[in-house]
Amino acid sequence: MDDVVVYRDRLDALERTWRVWAELGTDLTEDQWTAATRCPGWDVAAVYAHHSTFPRDMDGPLPPSMSSSSEEPVTAVEALRRFNAPGGLAYAAAEVVADRAVSGAAEAGRGELAERFAVRGPGAVRRLRAAEATRVAPWGGTGVVVELVEAVRLVLLEATVHLLDVQRALGRPPLVPPQALSDTARLLAEVAPPVDFIEAATGRSTRSPLPVLR
């Protein structure tokens, strides 16, 4: 399957997933916003504040293309492996990310958190649809560059994992668009060491390569 088709399908899945976030956030009570999640120290509002930075920040001009850069773009798999390696940003920046999620929830109104998905989300998707799948851009503060088709895959994983966090915290069934689930499951399987994953998944080894993300 070529990059254009994969890019389109991932954007479709991301758009549907952000729509679930938007609909869920429109009618939460204060008790539900402050419900504890399985992310230590984060309530539902903090998870919303954390992930909603994606639609908020992506609903704006894309960064200049780095296609002419000498730096080779990495895949979503490689970006996650580097991020989650011992001593990687998943560990070094964990406290900062957690603090920002909590403070972001305190600063933003509940309506704003839901609006980021309802309004900014569709705007971000429209901007991404107008860009080429192979456009190269920096991936946050990780120091690596990725093609947009891979960047969207990373955002889709974040959207899926954290939506499940929220739904579990609220006692809701795990209702996530099927394409988001399948793409996220494939990505996580690809991040795992392949031999260890195959042997554990087929019952040939009791040594699990999971979790692959912090």
Coordinates of C-alpha atoms in Angstrom, one line a residue:
M1 CA 0.0 0.0 0.0
D2 CA 1.5 3.4 -1.0
D3 CA 2.1 6.2 1.4
V4 CA -0.7 8.3 0.1
V5 CA -3.3 5.7 0.9
V6 CA -1.8 4.8 4.3
Y7 CA -1.7 8.6 5.1
R8 CA -5.3 9.0 4.2
D9 CA -6.4 6.0 6.2
R10 CA -4.5 7.1 9.3
L11 CA -6.0 10.6 9.0
D12 CA -9.5 9.1 8.7
A13 CA -8.8 7.1 11.8
L14 CA -7.4 10.1 13.7
E15 CA -10.4 12.2 12.8
R16 CA -12.9 9.6 14.0
T17 CA -10.9 9.1 17.2
W18 CA -10.7 12.8 18.0
R19 CA -14.5 12.9 17.4
V20 CA -15.0 10.4 20.1
W21 CA -12.9 12.6 22.5
A22 CA -15.0 15.6 21.6
E23 CA -18.3 13.8 22.1
L24 CA -17.2 12.3 25.4
G25 CA -15.9 15.6 26.7
T26 CA -19.1 17.6 26.1
D27 CA -21.2 16.1 28.9
L28 CA -18.8 15.1 31.6
T29 CA -19.7 16.1 35.2
E30 CA -17.1 17.7 37.4
D31 CA -16.8 14.4 39.3
Q32 CA -16.0 12.7 36.0
W33 CA -13.5 15.3 35.0
T34 CA -11.7 14.8 38.3
A35 CA -11.9 11.0 38.3
A36 CA -8.5 9.4 38.8
T37 CA -7.0 7.6 35.8
R38 CA -4.4 4.8 35.6
C39 CA -1.8 7.5 34.7
P40 CA -0.3 8.2 38.1
G41 CA -1.4 11.6 39.4
W42 CA -3.5 12.4 36.4
D43 CA -7.3 12.8 36.5
V44 CA -9.5 12.8 33.4
A45 CA -9.0 16.5 32.8
A46 CA -5.2 16.1 32.9
V47 CA -5.3 13.4 30.3
Y48 CA -7.5 15.6 28.1
A49 CA -5.1 18.5 28.7
H50 CA -2.1 16.3 27.7
H51 CA -3.4 14.8 24.5
S52 CA -5.4 17.9 23.4
T53 CA -2.2 19.7 22.8
F54 CA -1.9 17.7 19.5
P55 CA -5.1 19.1 17.9
R56 CA -4.5 22.5 19.4
D57 CA -0.9 22.8 18.1
M58 CA -1.5 21.1 14.8
D59 CA -4.4 23.4 13.9
G60 CA -1.9 26.0 12.6
P61 CA 0.8 26.4 9.9
L62 CA 2.9 23.3 9.5
P63 CA 6.6 23.7 10.3
P64 CA 8.8 24.3 7.3
S65 CA 9.5 21.1 5.4
M66 CA 12.9 19.5 6.2
S67 CA 13.0 17.4 3.1
S68 CA 16.3 18.9 2.1
S69 CA 17.8 18.3 5.5
S70 CA 20.8 16.0 5.7
E71 CA 19.1 14.3 8.6
E72 CA 17.4 11.0 7.7
P73 CA 13.7 10.8 8.7
V74 CA 12.9 7.9 11.1
T75 CA 9.9 5.7 11.2
A76 CA 7.3 5.8 14.0
V77 CA 8.8 2.5 15.2
E78 CA 12.3 3.9 15.5
A79 CA 11.0 7.1 17.1
L80 CA 9.2 5.1 19.8
R81 CA 12.2 2.9 20.4
R82 CA 14.5 5.8 20.9
F83 CA 11.9 7.7 23.1
N84 CA 11.4 4.7 25.4
A85 CA 15.0 3.4 25.5
P86 CA 16.6 3.4 29.0
G87 CA 17.6 7.0 29.6
G88 CA 15.4 8.2 26.8
L89 CA 12.9 11.1 26.9
A90 CA 10.1 8.9 28.2
Y91 CA 12.1 8.7 31.4
A92 CA 14.0 12.0 31.4
A93 CA 11.0 14.1 30.6
A94 CA 8.3 12.1 32.5
E95 CA 8.1 14.5 35.4
V96 CA 7.9 17.6 33.2
V97 CA 5.2 16.0 31.0
A98 CA 3.2 15.1 34.1
D99 CA 3.4 18.5 35.5
R100 CA 2.3 20.1 32.3
A101 CA -0.7 17.8 32.0
V102 CA -1.8 18.7 35.5
S103 CA -1.2 22.5 35.2
G104 CA -2.7 22.5 31.7
A105 CA -5.9 21.0 33.1
A106 CA -6.0 23.7 35.8
E107 CA -5.5 26.5 33.3
A108 CA -8.0 25.4 30.7
G109 CA -11.7 25.4 31.2
R110 CA -13.5 22.1 30.7
G111 CA -15.2 23.5 27.7
E112 CA -11.9 24.4 26.1
L113 CA -10.5 20.9 26.6
A114 CA -13.5 19.4 24.7
E115 CA -13.4 22.2 22.1
R116 CA -9.8 21.4 21.2
F117 CA -11.1 18.1 19.8
A118 CA -14.4 19.4 18.4
V119 CA -13.1 22.5 16.7
R120 CA -9.3 22.4 16.5
G121 CA -9.2 18.7 15.7
P122 CA -11.0 19.0 12.4
G123 CA -9.0 22.0 11.5
A124 CA -5.7 20.1 12.1
V125 CA -6.9 17.2 10.0
R126 CA -7.8 19.5 7.1
R127 CA -4.3 21.1 7.2
L128 CA -2.7 17.6 7.2
R129 CA -4.9 16.4 4.3
A130 CA -3.6 19.3 2.3
A131 CA 0.1 18.3 2.9
E132 CA 2.1 15.6 1.3
A133 CA 2.4 12.3 3.2
T134 CA 6.2 12.4 2.7
R135 CA 6.7 15.9 4.0
V136 CA 9.5 15.8 6.6
A137 CA 9.0 17.6 9.9
P138 CA 10.6 17.6 13.4
W139 CA 9.0 15.3 15.9
G140 CA 8.4 17.5 19.0
G141 CA 11.5 18.0 21.1
T142 CA 12.9 14.5 20.4
G143 CA 15.6 15.7 18.0
V144 CA 14.5 13.4 15.2
V145 CA 12.5 14.2 12.0
V146 CA 9.7 12.1 10.6
E147 CA 7.5 12.1 7.5
L148 CA 4.0 13.2 8.1
V149 CA 2.6 9.7 7.4
E150 CA 4.7 8.5 10.4
A151 CA 3.9 11.5 12.6
V152 CA 0.2 10.9 12.2
R153 CA 0.8 7.3 13.2
L154 CA 2.4 8.4 16.4
V155 CA -0.4 10.9 17.2
L156 CA -3.0 8.1 16.4
L157 CA -1.3 5.8 18.9
E158 CA -1.4 8.6 21.6
A159 CA -5.0 9.3 20.8
T160 CA -5.9 5.6 21.1
V161 CA -4.0 4.8 24.3
H162 CA -5.2 7.9 26.2
L163 CA -8.8 7.5 25.0
L164 CA -8.7 4.1 26.6
D165 CA -7.3 5.6 29.7
V166 CA -10.2 8.0 29.9
Q167 CA -12.9 5.4 29.1
R168 CA -11.5 3.0 31.7
A169 CA -11.4 5.8 34.3
L170 CA -15.1 6.6 33.6
G171 CA -16.2 3.0 33.7
R172 CA -17.1 3.2 30.0
P173 CA -16.7 0.4 27.5
P174 CA -13.6 0.7 25.3
L175 CA -15.2 2.2 22.2
V176 CA -12.4 3.2 19.9
P177 CA -12.6 3.3 16.0
P178 CA -11.5 -0.1 14.7
Q179 CA -8.9 1.4 12.4
A180 CA -7.3 3.3 15.3
L181 CA -7.1 0.1 17.3
S182 CA -5.6 -2.0 14.5
D183 CA -3.0 0.6 13.5
T184 CA -2.0 1.1 17.2
A185 CA -1.8 -2.6 17.9
R186 CA 0.4 -3.1 14.8
L187 CA 2.7 -0.3 15.8
L188 CA 3.1 -1.6 19.3
A189 CA 3.9 -5.1 18.0
E190 CA 6.5 -3.6 15.6
V191 CA 8.2 -1.8 18.4
A192 CA 8.6 -5.0 20.4
P193 CA 11.7 -7.2 19.7
P194 CA 10.3 -9.4 16.9
V195 CA 11.7 -12.8 18.1
D196 CA 10.7 -12.2 21.7
F197 CA 7.2 -11.0 20.6
I198 CA 6.6 -14.0 18.3
E199 CA 7.7 -16.6 20.8
A200 CA 5.7 -15.0 23.7
A201 CA 2.6 -14.5 21.5
T202 CA 2.7 -18.2 20.4
G203 CA 3.3 -19.6 23.9
R204 CA 6.8 -20.7 23.1
S205 CA 8.3 -18.5 25.7
T206 CA 7.3 -17.1 29.1
R207 CA 9.5 -14.1 28.7
S208 CA 7.3 -11.2 27.7
P209 CA 8.8 -8.3 25.7
L210 CA 6.0 -6.1 26.9
P211 CA 5.5 -3.3 27.8
V212 CA 7.3 -1.5 25.0
L213 CA 6.2 2.0 26.1
R214 CA 6.8 3.7 29.4

